[in-house]
mmCIF file of N, CA, C and O in Angstrom:
data_model
loop_
_atom_site.group_PDB
_atom_site.id
_atom_site.type_symbol
_atom_site.label_atom_id
_atom_site.label_comp_id
_atom_site.label_asym_id
_atom_site.label_seq_id
_atom_site.Cartn_x
_atom_site.Cartn_y
_atom_site.Cartn_z
ATOM 1 N N MET A 1 -16.257 11.177 -0.862
ATOM 2 C CA MET A 1 -15.049 11.196 -1.666
ATOM 3 C C MET A 1 -15.148 10.082 -2.705
ATOM 4 O O MET A 1 -15.523 8.963 -2.393
ATOM 5 N N ASP A 2 -14.796 10.389 -3.925
ATOM 6 C CA ASP A 2 -14.770 9.378 -4.975
ATOM 7 C C ASP A 2 -13.553 8.480 -4.779
ATOM 8 O O ASP A 2 -12.545 8.892 -4.222
ATOM 9 N N ASN A 3 -13.683 7.258 -5.255
ATOM 10 C CA ASN A 3 -12.554 6.329 -5.191
ATOM 11 C C ASN A 3 -11.585 6.625 -6.312
ATOM 12 O O ASN A 3 -11.987 7.002 -7.412
ATOM 13 N N ILE A 4 -10.327 6.446 -6.039
ATOM 14 C CA ILE A 4 -9.292 6.566 -7.059
ATOM 15 C C ILE A 4 -8.675 5.194 -7.230
ATOM 16 O O ILE A 4 -8.198 4.598 -6.264
ATOM 17 N N GLN A 5 -8.730 4.678 -8.432
ATOM 18 C CA GLN A 5 -8.114 3.385 -8.719
ATOM 19 C C GLN A 5 -6.610 3.585 -8.789
ATOM 20 O O GLN A 5 -6.127 4.385 -9.576
ATOM 21 N N ILE A 6 -5.879 2.891 -7.943
ATOM 22 C CA ILE A 6 -4.430 3.044 -7.961
ATOM 23 C C ILE A 6 -3.740 1.782 -8.450
ATOM 24 O O ILE A 6 -2.583 1.540 -8.173
ATOM 25 N N GLY A 7 -4.470 1.025 -9.219
ATOM 26 C CA GLY A 7 -3.863 -0.117 -9.883
ATOM 27 C C GLY A 7 -4.088 -1.418 -9.147
ATOM 28 O O GLY A 7 -4.467 -1.449 -7.992
ATOM 29 N N ASP A 8 -3.878 -2.481 -9.869
ATOM 30 C CA ASP A 8 -3.958 -3.822 -9.290
ATOM 31 C C ASP A 8 -2.582 -4.197 -8.773
ATOM 32 O O ASP A 8 -1.573 -3.942 -9.423
ATOM 33 N N ILE A 9 -2.576 -4.804 -7.622
ATOM 34 C CA ILE A 9 -1.315 -5.174 -6.996
ATOM 35 C C ILE A 9 -1.280 -6.685 -6.841
ATOM 36 O O ILE A 9 -2.202 -7.272 -6.276
ATOM 37 N N ASP A 10 -0.240 -7.275 -7.348
ATOM 38 C CA ASP A 10 -0.044 -8.717 -7.168
ATOM 39 C C ASP A 10 0.906 -8.926 -5.998
ATOM 40 O O ASP A 10 2.042 -8.457 -6.015
ATOM 41 N N ILE A 11 0.411 -9.605 -4.996
ATOM 42 C CA ILE A 11 1.194 -9.885 -3.799
ATOM 43 C C ILE A 11 1.488 -11.373 -3.767
ATOM 44 O O ILE A 11 0.575 -12.188 -3.887
ATOM 45 N N PRO A 12 2.746 -11.739 -3.590
ATOM 46 C CA PRO A 12 3.067 -13.167 -3.497
ATOM 47 C C PRO A 12 2.359 -13.800 -2.302
ATOM 48 O O PRO A 12 2.319 -13.229 -1.217
ATOM 49 N N GLU A 13 1.777 -14.962 -2.512
ATOM 50 C CA GLU A 13 1.067 -15.649 -1.439
ATOM 51 C C GLU A 13 1.979 -16.022 -0.275
ATOM 52 O O GLU A 13 1.522 -16.169 0.853
ATOM 53 N N ASP A 14 3.271 -16.144 -0.550
ATOM 54 C CA ASP A 14 4.209 -16.504 0.509
ATOM 55 C C ASP A 14 4.912 -15.273 1.099
ATOM 56 O O ASP A 14 5.996 -15.365 1.654
ATOM 57 N N TYR A 15 4.266 -14.112 1.007
ATOM 58 C CA TYR A 15 4.834 -12.856 1.521
ATOM 59 C C TYR A 15 5.305 -13.006 2.964
ATOM 60 O O TYR A 15 6.364 -12.512 3.329
ATOM 61 N N PHE A 16 4.527 -13.709 3.781
ATOM 62 C CA PHE A 16 4.870 -13.857 5.196
ATOM 63 C C PHE A 16 6.160 -14.657 5.404
ATOM 64 O O PHE A 16 6.760 -14.578 6.474
ATOM 65 N N GLN A 17 6.584 -15.400 4.397
ATOM 66 C CA GLN A 17 7.787 -16.228 4.515
ATOM 67 C C GLN A 17 9.070 -15.472 4.152
ATOM 68 O O GLN A 17 10.162 -15.957 4.410
ATOM 69 N N PHE A 18 8.934 -14.295 3.536
ATOM 70 C CA PHE A 18 10.100 -13.541 3.077
ATOM 71 C C PHE A 18 10.855 -12.922 4.254
ATOM 72 O O PHE A 18 10.293 -12.691 5.328
ATOM 73 N N THR A 19 12.119 -12.634 4.006
ATOM 74 C CA THR A 19 12.902 -11.920 5.014
ATOM 75 C C THR A 19 12.411 -10.480 5.095
ATOM 76 O O THR A 19 11.750 -9.975 4.176
ATOM 77 N N ASP A 20 12.761 -9.814 6.167
ATOM 78 C CA ASP A 20 12.369 -8.413 6.329
ATOM 79 C C ASP A 20 12.922 -7.549 5.199
ATOM 80 O O ASP A 20 12.251 -6.625 4.733
ATOM 81 N N GLU A 21 14.109 -7.857 4.751
ATOM 82 C CA GLU A 21 14.740 -7.092 3.667
ATOM 83 C C GLU A 21 13.959 -7.241 2.358
ATOM 84 O O GLU A 21 13.709 -6.263 1.652
ATOM 85 N N VAL A 22 13.565 -8.456 2.033
ATOM 86 C CA VAL A 22 12.790 -8.696 0.810
ATOM 87 C C VAL A 22 11.424 -8.023 0.919
ATOM 88 O O VAL A 22 10.954 -7.389 -0.031
ATOM 89 N N LYS A 23 10.790 -8.134 2.082
ATOM 90 C CA LYS A 23 9.499 -7.470 2.290
ATOM 91 C C LYS A 23 9.628 -5.967 2.082
ATOM 92 O O LYS A 23 8.779 -5.344 1.441
ATOM 93 N N LYS A 24 10.683 -5.385 2.632
ATOM 94 C CA LYS A 24 10.892 -3.943 2.494
ATOM 95 C C LYS A 24 11.070 -3.559 1.033
ATOM 96 O O LYS A 24 10.499 -2.568 0.568
ATOM 97 N N ASP A 25 11.845 -4.338 0.281
ATOM 98 C CA ASP A 25 12.042 -4.062 -1.149
ATOM 99 C C ASP A 25 10.724 -4.126 -1.916
ATOM 100 O O ASP A 25 10.443 -3.268 -2.758
ATOM 101 N N ILE A 26 9.923 -5.126 -1.624
ATOM 102 C CA ILE A 26 8.616 -5.255 -2.275
ATOM 103 C C ILE A 26 7.750 -4.042 -1.945
ATOM 104 O O ILE A 26 7.125 -3.445 -2.832
ATOM 105 N N CYS A 27 7.721 -3.677 -0.687
ATOM 106 C CA CYS A 27 6.898 -2.543 -0.251
ATOM 107 C C CYS A 27 7.346 -1.244 -0.912
ATOM 108 O O CYS A 27 6.507 -0.436 -1.330
ATOM 109 N N ILE A 28 8.628 -1.024 -1.007
ATOM 110 C CA ILE A 28 9.136 0.205 -1.629
ATOM 111 C C ILE A 28 8.758 0.252 -3.102
ATOM 112 O O ILE A 28 8.338 1.303 -3.611
ATOM 113 N N GLN A 29 8.862 -0.860 -3.789
ATOM 114 C CA GLN A 29 8.481 -0.891 -5.207
ATOM 115 C C GLN A 29 6.993 -0.601 -5.378
ATOM 116 O O GLN A 29 6.597 0.182 -6.248
ATOM 117 N N ILE A 30 6.169 -1.211 -4.556
ATOM 118 C CA ILE A 30 4.726 -0.984 -4.637
ATOM 119 C C ILE A 30 4.396 0.462 -4.272
ATOM 120 O O ILE A 30 3.601 1.118 -4.940
ATOM 121 N N MET A 31 5.021 0.963 -3.221
ATOM 122 C CA MET A 31 4.784 2.333 -2.788
ATOM 123 C C MET A 31 5.154 3.322 -3.887
ATOM 124 O O MET A 31 4.392 4.251 -4.175
ATOM 125 N N ASP A 32 6.294 3.126 -4.518
ATOM 126 C CA ASP A 32 6.714 4.006 -5.609
ATOM 127 C C ASP A 32 5.696 4.006 -6.741
ATOM 128 O O ASP A 32 5.341 5.057 -7.270
ATOM 129 N N THR A 33 5.218 2.833 -7.092
ATOM 130 C CA THR A 33 4.224 2.713 -8.165
ATOM 131 C C THR A 33 2.926 3.425 -7.790
ATOM 132 O O THR A 33 2.373 4.188 -8.587
ATOM 133 N N MET A 34 2.462 3.190 -6.582
ATOM 134 C CA MET A 34 1.211 3.798 -6.148
ATOM 135 C C MET A 34 1.322 5.322 -6.056
ATOM 136 O O MET A 34 0.399 6.049 -6.459
ATOM 137 N N LEU A 35 2.433 5.818 -5.536
ATOM 138 C CA LEU A 35 2.620 7.267 -5.442
ATOM 139 C C LEU A 35 2.722 7.905 -6.822
ATOM 140 O O LEU A 35 2.218 9.014 -7.039
ATOM 141 N N HIS A 36 3.344 7.221 -7.751
ATOM 142 C CA HIS A 36 3.429 7.729 -9.126
ATOM 143 C C HIS A 36 2.028 7.877 -9.726
ATOM 144 O O HIS A 36 1.713 8.875 -10.369
ATOM 145 N N ILE A 37 1.189 6.879 -9.508
ATOM 146 C CA ILE A 37 -0.189 6.937 -10.006
ATOM 147 C C ILE A 37 -0.955 8.058 -9.313
ATOM 148 O O ILE A 37 -1.675 8.826 -9.968
ATOM 149 N N LEU A 38 -0.799 8.186 -8.000
ATOM 150 C CA LEU A 38 -1.483 9.258 -7.273
ATOM 151 C C LEU A 38 -1.038 10.630 -7.762
ATOM 152 O O LEU A 38 -1.863 11.546 -7.861
ATOM 153 N N ASP A 39 0.233 10.782 -8.054
ATOM 154 C CA ASP A 39 0.739 12.064 -8.556
ATOM 155 C C ASP A 39 0.009 12.491 -9.823
ATOM 156 O O ASP A 39 -0.243 13.674 -10.040
ATOM 157 N N LYS A 40 -0.335 11.538 -10.650
ATOM 158 C CA LYS A 40 -1.035 11.840 -11.904
ATOM 159 C C LYS A 40 -2.507 12.176 -11.670
ATOM 160 O O LYS A 40 -3.100 12.891 -12.461
ATOM 161 N N LYS A 41 -3.106 11.647 -10.601
ATOM 162 C CA LYS A 41 -4.547 11.759 -10.414
ATOM 163 C C LYS A 41 -4.981 12.787 -9.380
ATOM 164 O O LYS A 41 -6.111 13.261 -9.436
ATOM 165 N N LEU A 42 -4.119 13.106 -8.431
ATOM 166 C CA LEU A 42 -4.512 14.034 -7.372
ATOM 167 C C LEU A 42 -4.464 15.480 -7.854
ATOM 168 O O LEU A 42 -3.599 15.860 -8.629
ATOM 169 N N MET A 43 -5.415 16.250 -7.346
ATOM 170 C CA MET A 43 -5.428 17.675 -7.647
ATOM 171 C C MET A 43 -4.262 18.348 -6.934
ATOM 172 O O MET A 43 -3.872 17.920 -5.839
ATOM 173 N N PRO A 44 -3.704 19.397 -7.540
ATOM 174 C CA PRO A 44 -2.628 20.137 -6.863
ATOM 175 C C PRO A 44 -3.118 20.650 -5.508
ATOM 176 O O PRO A 44 -4.289 20.976 -5.323
ATOM 177 N N GLY A 45 -2.231 20.704 -4.561
ATOM 178 C CA GLY A 45 -2.576 21.203 -3.234
ATOM 179 C C GLY A 45 -2.949 20.113 -2.244
ATOM 180 O O GLY A 45 -3.027 20.370 -1.047
ATOM 181 N N ILE A 46 -3.186 18.903 -2.726
ATOM 182 C CA ILE A 46 -3.488 17.787 -1.825
ATOM 183 C C ILE A 46 -2.170 17.130 -1.442
ATOM 184 O O ILE A 46 -1.362 16.783 -2.305
ATOM 185 N N ASN A 47 -1.943 16.978 -0.157
ATOM 186 C CA ASN A 47 -0.729 16.342 0.328
ATOM 187 C C ASN A 47 -0.786 14.858 -0.013
ATOM 188 O O ASN A 47 -1.603 14.113 0.541
ATOM 189 N N ARG A 48 0.067 14.441 -0.924
ATOM 190 C CA ARG A 48 -0.014 13.063 -1.424
ATOM 191 C C ARG A 48 0.324 12.027 -0.354
ATOM 192 O O ARG A 48 -0.234 10.939 -0.358
ATOM 193 N N ILE A 49 1.223 12.350 0.564
ATOM 194 C CA ILE A 49 1.591 11.383 1.597
ATOM 195 C C ILE A 49 0.446 11.212 2.602
ATOM 196 O O ILE A 49 0.109 10.085 2.980
ATOM 197 N N GLU A 50 -0.176 12.306 3.013
ATOM 198 C CA GLU A 50 -1.323 12.202 3.925
ATOM 199 C C GLU A 50 -2.468 11.449 3.256
ATOM 200 O O GLU A 50 -3.105 10.590 3.879
ATOM 201 N N PHE A 51 -2.731 11.765 1.998
ATOM 202 C CA PHE A 51 -3.790 11.088 1.264
ATOM 203 C C PHE A 51 -3.465 9.604 1.127
ATOM 204 O O PHE A 51 -4.311 8.742 1.360
ATOM 205 N N PHE A 52 -2.228 9.305 0.764
ATOM 206 C CA PHE A 52 -1.781 7.925 0.599
ATOM 207 C C PHE A 52 -1.928 7.157 1.912
ATOM 208 O O PHE A 52 -2.380 6.011 1.927
ATOM 209 N N ASP A 53 -1.599 7.781 3.028
ATOM 210 C CA ASP A 53 -1.732 7.142 4.336
ATOM 211 C C ASP A 53 -3.188 6.775 4.609
ATOM 212 O O ASP A 53 -3.477 5.681 5.094
ATOM 213 N N LYS A 54 -4.107 7.666 4.268
ATOM 214 C CA LYS A 54 -5.533 7.383 4.469
ATOM 215 C C LYS A 54 -6.002 6.253 3.556
ATOM 216 O O LYS A 54 -6.805 5.413 3.959
ATOM 217 N N VAL A 55 -5.505 6.239 2.328
ATOM 218 C CA VAL A 55 -5.842 5.159 1.397
ATOM 219 C C VAL A 55 -5.340 3.828 1.945
ATOM 220 O O VAL A 55 -6.051 2.822 1.916
ATOM 221 N N LEU A 56 -4.128 3.822 2.452
ATOM 222 C CA LEU A 56 -3.563 2.594 3.015
ATOM 223 C C LEU A 56 -4.384 2.113 4.209
ATOM 224 O O LEU A 56 -4.686 0.921 4.324
ATOM 225 N N GLU A 57 -4.748 3.026 5.099
ATOM 226 C CA GLU A 57 -5.551 2.664 6.269
ATOM 227 C C GLU A 57 -6.868 2.005 5.851
ATOM 228 O O GLU A 57 -7.241 0.947 6.367
ATOM 229 N N SER A 58 -7.531 2.609 4.890
ATOM 230 C CA SER A 58 -8.793 2.068 4.398
ATOM 231 C C SER A 58 -8.581 0.723 3.709
ATOM 232 O O SER A 58 -9.353 -0.219 3.892
ATOM 233 N N SER A 59 -7.517 0.623 2.931
ATOM 234 C CA SER A 59 -7.224 -0.599 2.203
ATOM 235 C C SER A 59 -6.900 -1.754 3.140
ATOM 236 O O SER A 59 -7.292 -2.898 2.891
ATOM 237 N N ILE A 60 -6.208 -1.465 4.208
ATOM 238 C CA ILE A 60 -5.862 -2.505 5.183
ATOM 239 C C ILE A 60 -7.139 -3.137 5.730
ATOM 240 O O ILE A 60 -7.291 -4.364 5.723
ATOM 241 N N GLN A 61 -8.068 -2.306 6.163
ATOM 242 C CA GLN A 61 -9.302 -2.828 6.738
ATOM 243 C C GLN A 61 -10.133 -3.566 5.694
ATOM 244 O O GLN A 61 -10.678 -4.638 5.957
ATOM 245 N N ALA A 62 -10.220 -3.005 4.490
ATOM 246 C CA ALA A 62 -11.004 -3.646 3.429
ATOM 247 C C ALA A 62 -10.449 -5.023 3.093
ATOM 248 O O ALA A 62 -11.207 -5.984 2.904
ATOM 249 N N ASN A 63 -9.132 -5.137 3.041
ATOM 250 C CA ASN A 63 -8.519 -6.427 2.708
ATOM 251 C C ASN A 63 -8.634 -7.429 3.842
ATOM 252 O O ASN A 63 -8.765 -8.627 3.592
ATOM 253 N N ILE A 64 -8.623 -6.956 5.073
ATOM 254 C CA ILE A 64 -8.859 -7.862 6.203
ATOM 255 C C ILE A 64 -10.290 -8.388 6.125
ATOM 256 O O ILE A 64 -10.533 -9.581 6.304
ATOM 257 N N ASP A 65 -11.233 -7.493 5.837
ATOM 258 C CA ASP A 65 -12.635 -7.907 5.723
ATOM 259 C C ASP A 65 -12.826 -8.948 4.620
ATOM 260 O O ASP A 65 -13.660 -9.837 4.741
ATOM 261 N N LEU A 66 -12.027 -8.827 3.548
ATOM 262 C CA LEU A 66 -12.105 -9.772 2.429
ATOM 263 C C LEU A 66 -11.220 -11.007 2.639
ATOM 264 O O LEU A 66 -11.108 -11.854 1.757
ATOM 265 N N GLU A 67 -10.571 -11.065 3.812
ATOM 266 C CA GLU A 67 -9.656 -12.152 4.160
ATOM 267 C C GLU A 67 -8.486 -12.259 3.187
ATOM 268 O O GLU A 67 -7.981 -13.347 2.906
ATOM 269 N N GLN A 68 -8.046 -11.127 2.696
ATOM 270 C CA GLN A 68 -6.853 -11.053 1.842
ATOM 271 C C GLN A 68 -5.704 -10.539 2.718
ATOM 272 O O GLN A 68 -5.274 -9.393 2.621
ATOM 273 N N TYR A 69 -5.235 -11.438 3.560
ATOM 274 C CA TYR A 69 -4.303 -11.050 4.603
ATOM 275 C C TYR A 69 -2.924 -10.650 4.072
ATOM 276 O O TYR A 69 -2.262 -9.800 4.661
ATOM 277 N N GLU A 70 -2.492 -11.250 2.977
ATOM 278 C CA GLU A 70 -1.200 -10.884 2.411
ATOM 279 C C GLU A 70 -1.227 -9.438 1.935
ATOM 280 O O GLU A 70 -0.295 -8.674 2.181
ATOM 281 N N VAL A 71 -2.302 -9.051 1.250
ATOM 282 C CA VAL A 71 -2.428 -7.674 0.770
ATOM 283 C C VAL A 71 -2.494 -6.720 1.958
ATOM 284 O O VAL A 71 -1.825 -5.680 1.970
ATOM 285 N N ALA A 72 -3.278 -7.072 2.963
ATOM 286 C CA ALA A 72 -3.376 -6.235 4.162
ATOM 287 C C ALA A 72 -2.011 -6.081 4.829
ATOM 288 O O ALA A 72 -1.646 -4.988 5.280
ATOM 289 N N ALA A 73 -1.229 -7.160 4.877
ATOM 290 C CA ALA A 73 0.102 -7.106 5.491
ATOM 291 C C ALA A 73 1.033 -6.189 4.716
ATOM 292 O O ALA A 73 1.779 -5.401 5.301
ATOM 293 N N VAL A 74 0.981 -6.256 3.393
ATOM 294 C CA VAL A 74 1.827 -5.386 2.579
ATOM 295 C C VAL A 74 1.426 -3.930 2.785
ATOM 296 O O VAL A 74 2.279 -3.060 2.970
ATOM 297 N N MET A 75 0.126 -3.658 2.776
ATOM 298 C CA MET A 75 -0.352 -2.281 2.988
ATOM 299 C C MET A 75 0.063 -1.775 4.371
ATOM 300 O O MET A 75 0.479 -0.630 4.531
ATOM 301 N N ARG A 76 -0.013 -2.648 5.377
ATOM 302 C CA ARG A 76 0.413 -2.276 6.726
ATOM 303 C C ARG A 76 1.911 -1.982 6.756
ATOM 304 O O ARG A 76 2.357 -0.996 7.348
ATOM 305 N N ASP A 77 2.683 -2.822 6.072
ATOM 306 C CA ASP A 77 4.132 -2.617 6.047
ATOM 307 C C ASP A 77 4.496 -1.325 5.306
ATOM 308 O O ASP A 77 5.408 -0.605 5.718
ATOM 309 N N ILE A 78 3.785 -1.022 4.226
ATOM 310 C CA ILE A 78 4.025 0.235 3.502
ATOM 311 C C ILE A 78 3.667 1.411 4.405
ATOM 312 O O ILE A 78 4.413 2.397 4.490
ATOM 313 N N ARG A 79 2.554 1.306 5.095
ATOM 314 C CA ARG A 79 2.132 2.386 5.992
ATOM 315 C C ARG A 79 3.171 2.600 7.087
ATOM 316 O O ARG A 79 3.471 3.730 7.460
ATOM 317 N N THR A 80 3.724 1.528 7.599
ATOM 318 C CA THR A 80 4.781 1.637 8.605
ATOM 319 C C THR A 80 5.987 2.379 8.031
ATOM 320 O O THR A 80 6.570 3.239 8.693
ATOM 321 N N LEU A 81 6.365 2.052 6.789
ATOM 322 C CA LEU A 81 7.514 2.711 6.155
ATOM 323 C C LEU A 81 7.298 4.216 6.000
ATOM 324 O O LEU A 81 8.215 4.994 6.259
ATOM 325 N N ILE A 82 6.105 4.642 5.583
ATOM 326 C CA ILE A 82 5.911 6.073 5.355
ATOM 327 C C ILE A 82 5.716 6.846 6.644
ATOM 328 O O ILE A 82 5.884 8.062 6.671
ATOM 329 N N ASN A 83 5.400 6.147 7.732
ATOM 330 C CA ASN A 83 5.200 6.824 9.016
ATOM 331 C C ASN A 83 6.396 6.721 9.947
ATOM 332 O O ASN A 83 6.300 7.119 11.104
ATOM 333 N N GLU A 84 7.502 6.206 9.463
ATOM 334 C CA GLU A 84 8.711 6.091 10.304
ATOM 335 C C GLU A 84 9.329 7.447 10.521
ATOM 336 O O GLU A 84 9.284 8.339 9.770
#
């Protein structure tokens, strides 16, 4: 599968210090942006939520490997939101 660039994401370094409400707001904004980009790039017939979930899963592990824990935490929190 080819990679799809879904944009650069700036995550505040103090993400872990935010309240759950602020974290949720950040995640929803990022999720909306990423889904909008995916809508433009995905072929019709591909379930965008299932695809997005797989992208998040891969991104979480990649960011942990790169020791970018804030990004991994945001991706994990977004994944939790879409799987609720």
